[in-house]
Amino acid sequence: MTKLAKALVCVTMAVFLCLPAAACGGGQGSPDQLSIFGWSLASVQTAQKTNTPIYAKIKENTGVDLKVHSVNSAAFDEALNKLFNMRELTDLFITYGPEKPALYEKMIKDGAILPVSDYVSESKYPNLYKHLQQYEFLEDNLYYADGKQWSIPTNHSLEHAIYVRQDWINNLNQPEKLRTILTEELGRTPTGEELETMKFKLPDTLEFYRLARAFTEHDPDGNGQHDTYGYTGASDMWSENWIYIAFSGGYQQMVPDGEGGYTSSDASDSAKQAIAFINRLHNEGIMHPDWQTDTFSDKQDKFCQDKVGIIEAHCWFNNIVTGYISAHADQSIEEASGRIAMIAPPAGPDGTRGILGHPGFWTAVCINANIGEAKIEKALTLMDYLYSPEGQDLFVYGVEGENYKVENGEKVSLMGKNASGFNYTVASYDAAYPLSAFCNWTADYFSPFATNADRIVAQMEAAKTYATVEEHPMVQTPLYVKNFEGMISFAEESFMDMITSEANYQEPAGGTVTWENLYSYSAAFNESWDAYIDKYMGDYQGKATIDEYNEYIRNIA
């Protein structure tokens, strides 16, 4: 994480907006002007100065003007901590809320943030009330919440999928190439029927391994060189959570233990199976060797630049297409789009498929409890409007007459195309769009105006069916808050070591790949896993944390 200079409270924000440190605190000035803080909000200052259509519509309906304080995402955690410690919190601010419970609990106990549920009712701020009803579980599931809601969860829909190079599949299925591949796989000449039934296809389940291996071994881009890989991830290993889930487990979650209780997914048999499989991908050279150090952006570049055939990434399909065109200047948007498939994650042996999701929200918005009743009322008025149907639509469609018109009952974009030929959406057209972080992080993914909107929206709807969340979302006990960061860090470090260890690899039985021989445990791997479990459950207090979690669940059930 980027470190802020010790003496600074708001100077990092000034890098973006030239705001003095003293201006960061909430409660100052007219009730009609609210200060806000988050990351990547700098363009909202431009929206305010030019009174863009979205900004003007919000101001018209709430009477609120905004004073923006913004940092980049890497600086956010430390900046928010400093604002809290120096009693300089803005009137409203984005927070990770219960996803990072240590600070959230401190702010609640300190009286720094408003107990929003005390102020909102069905008759007063009805849109906000309706929104908060979806998250009543937070009142019970957070041991420190005192039966109240202390923030406004920000709408979030899972926006991740698997990307596959469709053109590479087509190349592998060319008759002569396919015959050569099947002769190698079968150890004999394939029959005519096998040449049809064993064609490569988008992976829905076990086909993932076969396709990834073929992408690695059989020159899918046709350049005559052995320079492609089937799959890659990134150094934080979050990208591989879908593999853990496919093995009927989870990732950094509490999951059923098969005995009526719950255990940590990171200590489950499913995690062991997933690690053994990823170890196989790594040691057989199917994963790009740079995955251990690559960033999320790096893996996307490799996909677009003909180095890797399968990745997990956001449903920002047009970003991937743009990257592909950057590496293949002769391709049109339509041609590039046809070379790339975006699909659900492959399922595991019992049909389980998923990508780690959130329980309907990701971050949350807190209101400073110490800004006075007039400002509190304005802050709630603003948030109530943002959660109204009109407020939500602003960040998907924009403003009628400015961003779209209605013809025959359908919304038609007025925004045109950018210089690269992609359709504008409000996210790229109105500088106020980053305010969606206060009410709907994923609004733009549902824009009907985007190039390839049919594919993107359809995938976002599909993602709702494979978003994987805990059965009891956000249950946080004292030991969970104390230990969870250490438990996760130790698990990530240990998983990386086990995956990349050559000694942990044991070549599975040969022949056709089945669930039974998809992975294999070496003696060294079993030893590594057992040592990890002992330390995770003991030194990192995993057992005590899990036991307390189960007791808490029994008490609130």
Coordinates of C-alpha atoms in Angstrom, one line a residue, residues 280-495:
R280 CA -0.8 -29.2 -11.4
L281 CA -1.5 -26.3 -13.7
H282 CA 1.6 -24.5 -12.5
N283 CA 4.0 -27.4 -12.6
E284 CA 2.8 -28.7 -15.9
G285 CA 3.5 -25.2 -17.4
I286 CA -0.2 -24.6 -18.3
M287 CA -0.2 -21.4 -16.2
H288 CA 1.9 -18.5 -17.4
P289 CA 5.0 -18.5 -15.2
D290 CA 4.6 -14.8 -14.5
W291 CA 1.3 -15.2 -12.6
Q292 CA 3.1 -15.2 -9.3
T293 CA 4.1 -11.6 -9.7
D294 CA 1.6 -10.3 -12.3
T295 CA -1.0 -7.7 -11.5
F296 CA -4.6 -7.9 -12.5
S297 CA -3.8 -5.6 -15.5
D298 CA -0.8 -7.8 -16.5
K299 CA -2.9 -10.9 -16.9
Q300 CA -5.4 -9.0 -19.1
D301 CA -2.6 -7.8 -21.3
K302 CA -1.3 -11.3 -21.7
F303 CA -4.8 -12.5 -22.8
C304 CA -5.1 -9.7 -25.3
Q305 CA -1.5 -10.1 -26.6
D306 CA -1.8 -13.8 -27.6
K307 CA 0.1 -15.1 -24.6
V308 CA -2.7 -16.7 -22.6
G309 CA -6.0 -18.3 -23.7
I310 CA -8.2 -18.2 -20.5
I311 CA -8.4 -15.7 -17.6
E312 CA -10.9 -14.6 -15.0
A313 CA -11.7 -10.8 -15.1
H314 CA -14.4 -8.2 -14.7
C315 CA -17.3 -8.1 -17.2
W316 CA -15.8 -5.0 -18.8
F317 CA -15.9 -6.8 -22.1
N318 CA -15.1 -3.6 -24.1
N319 CA -12.0 -3.0 -22.1
I320 CA -10.8 -6.5 -23.1
V321 CA -11.7 -5.8 -26.8
T322 CA -9.9 -2.5 -26.6
G323 CA -6.8 -4.3 -25.3
Y324 CA -7.0 -6.8 -28.1
I325 CA -7.3 -4.1 -30.8
S326 CA -4.3 -2.3 -29.3
A327 CA -2.3 -5.5 -29.9
H328 CA -3.9 -6.2 -33.3
A329 CA -4.4 -2.9 -35.1
D330 CA -5.9 -4.5 -38.1
Q331 CA -9.0 -5.7 -36.2
S332 CA -12.3 -3.8 -36.1
I333 CA -14.4 -3.8 -32.9
E334 CA -16.7 -6.3 -34.4
E335 CA -13.9 -8.6 -35.5
A336 CA -12.1 -8.4 -32.1
S337 CA -15.4 -9.0 -30.2
G338 CA -16.0 -12.2 -32.2
R339 CA -12.6 -13.6 -31.1
I340 CA -13.3 -13.3 -27.4
A341 CA -15.9 -15.3 -25.4
M342 CA -17.1 -14.3 -21.9
I343 CA -18.7 -17.1 -20.0
A344 CA -19.7 -18.4 -16.5
P345 CA -16.9 -20.2 -14.6
P346 CA -16.7 -23.9 -15.2
A347 CA -18.4 -26.2 -12.7
G348 CA -16.7 -28.7 -10.5
P349 CA -17.4 -32.4 -9.9
D350 CA -20.8 -31.9 -8.3
G351 CA -21.9 -29.1 -10.6
T352 CA -20.9 -26.3 -8.3
R353 CA -19.8 -23.1 -10.1
G354 CA -19.2 -19.6 -8.8
I355 CA -17.1 -16.6 -8.3
L356 CA -16.7 -15.0 -4.9
G357 CA -19.4 -12.3 -4.5
H358 CA -20.8 -9.9 -2.0
P359 CA -24.1 -10.0 -0.2
G360 CA -25.7 -7.3 -2.4
F361 CA -23.2 -4.6 -1.5
W362 CA -19.5 -4.0 -1.5
T363 CA -18.6 -0.8 0.2
A364 CA -20.8 1.5 2.3
V365 CA -21.4 5.2 2.9
C366 CA -21.1 6.6 6.4
I367 CA -22.5 9.8 7.6
N368 CA -20.4 11.8 10.1
A369 CA -22.4 11.8 13.4
N370 CA -21.0 15.1 14.5
I371 CA -22.0 17.5 11.8
G372 CA -25.3 18.8 13.3
E373 CA -28.9 18.0 12.7
A374 CA -29.3 20.3 9.6
K375 CA -26.4 18.6 7.8
I376 CA -27.5 15.2 8.8
E377 CA -30.9 15.9 7.3
K378 CA -29.3 17.1 4.1
A379 CA -27.1 14.0 3.9
L380 CA -30.0 11.7 4.4
T381 CA -32.0 13.6 1.8
L382 CA -29.1 13.2 -0.7
M383 CA -28.9 9.5 0.0
D384 CA -32.6 9.0 -0.2
Y385 CA -32.7 10.5 -3.6
L386 CA -29.7 8.4 -4.8
Y387 CA -31.7 5.3 -3.8
S388 CA -34.9 6.4 -5.5
P389 CA -35.7 4.8 -8.9
E390 CA -34.8 8.1 -10.6
G391 CA -31.5 8.3 -8.7
Q392 CA -30.6 4.8 -9.6
D393 CA -31.5 5.3 -13.3
L394 CA -29.2 8.4 -13.5
F395 CA -26.1 6.2 -13.4
V396 CA -27.5 3.7 -16.0
Y397 CA -29.2 5.9 -18.5
G398 CA -28.3 9.5 -17.6
V399 CA -30.8 12.4 -18.0
E400 CA -33.6 12.4 -20.6
G401 CA -33.0 14.9 -23.3
E402 CA -29.3 15.1 -22.5
N403 CA -28.1 11.5 -22.6
Y404 CA -31.0 9.7 -24.2
K405 CA -34.4 10.2 -25.8
V406 CA -37.4 7.9 -25.7
E407 CA -38.7 6.6 -29.1
N408 CA -41.6 4.1 -29.2
G409 CA -41.2 3.4 -25.5
E410 CA -37.4 2.7 -25.8
K411 CA -34.5 4.7 -24.5
V412 CA -32.2 5.7 -27.4
S413 CA -28.8 7.1 -26.7
L414 CA -27.9 10.7 -27.7
M415 CA -24.3 10.4 -26.7
G416 CA -22.7 9.0 -29.9
K417 CA -19.4 7.3 -30.1
N418 CA -15.9 8.0 -28.8
A419 CA -12.8 8.5 -31.0
S420 CA -12.2 4.7 -31.0
G421 CA -15.7 3.9 -32.2
F422 CA -17.2 2.6 -29.0
N423 CA -20.5 3.9 -27.8
Y424 CA -20.5 6.4 -25.0
T425 CA -22.3 5.5 -21.7
V426 CA -22.9 7.9 -18.9
A427 CA -19.8 6.5 -17.2
S428 CA -17.6 7.9 -19.9
Y429 CA -19.7 10.9 -20.8
D430 CA -20.6 12.7 -17.6
A431 CA -17.9 13.7 -15.1
A432 CA -20.4 13.2 -12.2
Y433 CA -20.6 9.4 -12.8
P434 CA -18.1 8.5 -10.0
L435 CA -20.9 9.5 -7.6
S436 CA -22.3 6.1 -8.4
A437 CA -19.9 4.9 -5.8
F438 CA -22.4 6.3 -3.2
C439 CA -25.3 4.2 -4.5
N440 CA -24.4 1.6 -7.2
W441 CA -20.9 0.5 -8.0
T442 CA -21.9 -1.6 -11.0
A443 CA -24.5 0.6 -12.7
D444 CA -22.5 1.1 -15.9
Y445 CA -22.3 -2.7 -16.5
F446 CA -26.1 -2.6 -17.1
S447 CA -26.1 0.3 -19.6
P448 CA -28.1 -0.6 -22.7
F449 CA -26.1 2.0 -24.6
A450 CA -22.7 0.3 -24.5
T451 CA -21.1 -1.3 -27.5
N452 CA -21.7 -5.1 -27.0
A453 CA -24.4 -4.2 -24.4
D454 CA -26.3 -7.4 -25.2
R455 CA -23.4 -9.6 -24.2
I456 CA -22.4 -7.6 -21.2
V457 CA -25.8 -7.2 -19.6
A458 CA -26.6 -10.9 -20.3
Q459 CA -23.4 -11.9 -18.5
M460 CA -24.2 -9.6 -15.6
E461 CA -27.6 -11.2 -15.2
A462 CA -25.9 -14.7 -15.4
A463 CA -23.4 -13.6 -12.7
K464 CA -26.3 -13.1 -10.3
T465 CA -26.8 -16.9 -10.4
Y466 CA -23.2 -17.8 -9.7
A467 CA -22.2 -15.1 -7.2
T468 CA -21.0 -17.1 -4.2
V469 CA -21.7 -15.6 -0.7
E470 CA -21.8 -17.1 2.7
E471 CA -25.0 -18.6 4.1
H472 CA -24.8 -16.1 7.0
P473 CA -23.3 -13.0 5.4
M474 CA -21.0 -10.8 7.4
V475 CA -21.2 -12.7 10.7
Q476 CA -18.4 -11.0 12.8
T477 CA -17.5 -12.1 16.3
P478 CA -14.8 -10.6 18.5
L479 CA -12.3 -13.3 17.5
Y480 CA -13.2 -12.9 13.9
V481 CA -12.5 -9.1 14.0
K482 CA -9.2 -9.8 15.9
N483 CA -7.9 -12.6 13.8
F484 CA -9.4 -12.6 10.3
E485 CA -6.7 -10.5 8.6
G486 CA -3.9 -12.6 10.0
M487 CA -5.7 -15.8 9.1
I488 CA -6.3 -14.7 5.5
S489 CA -2.7 -13.4 5.1
F490 CA -1.3 -16.7 6.4
A491 CA -3.5 -18.7 4.2
E492 CA -2.6 -16.7 1.1
E493 CA 1.1 -17.0 1.8
S494 CA 0.8 -20.7 2.5
F495 CA -1.3 -21.4 -0.6

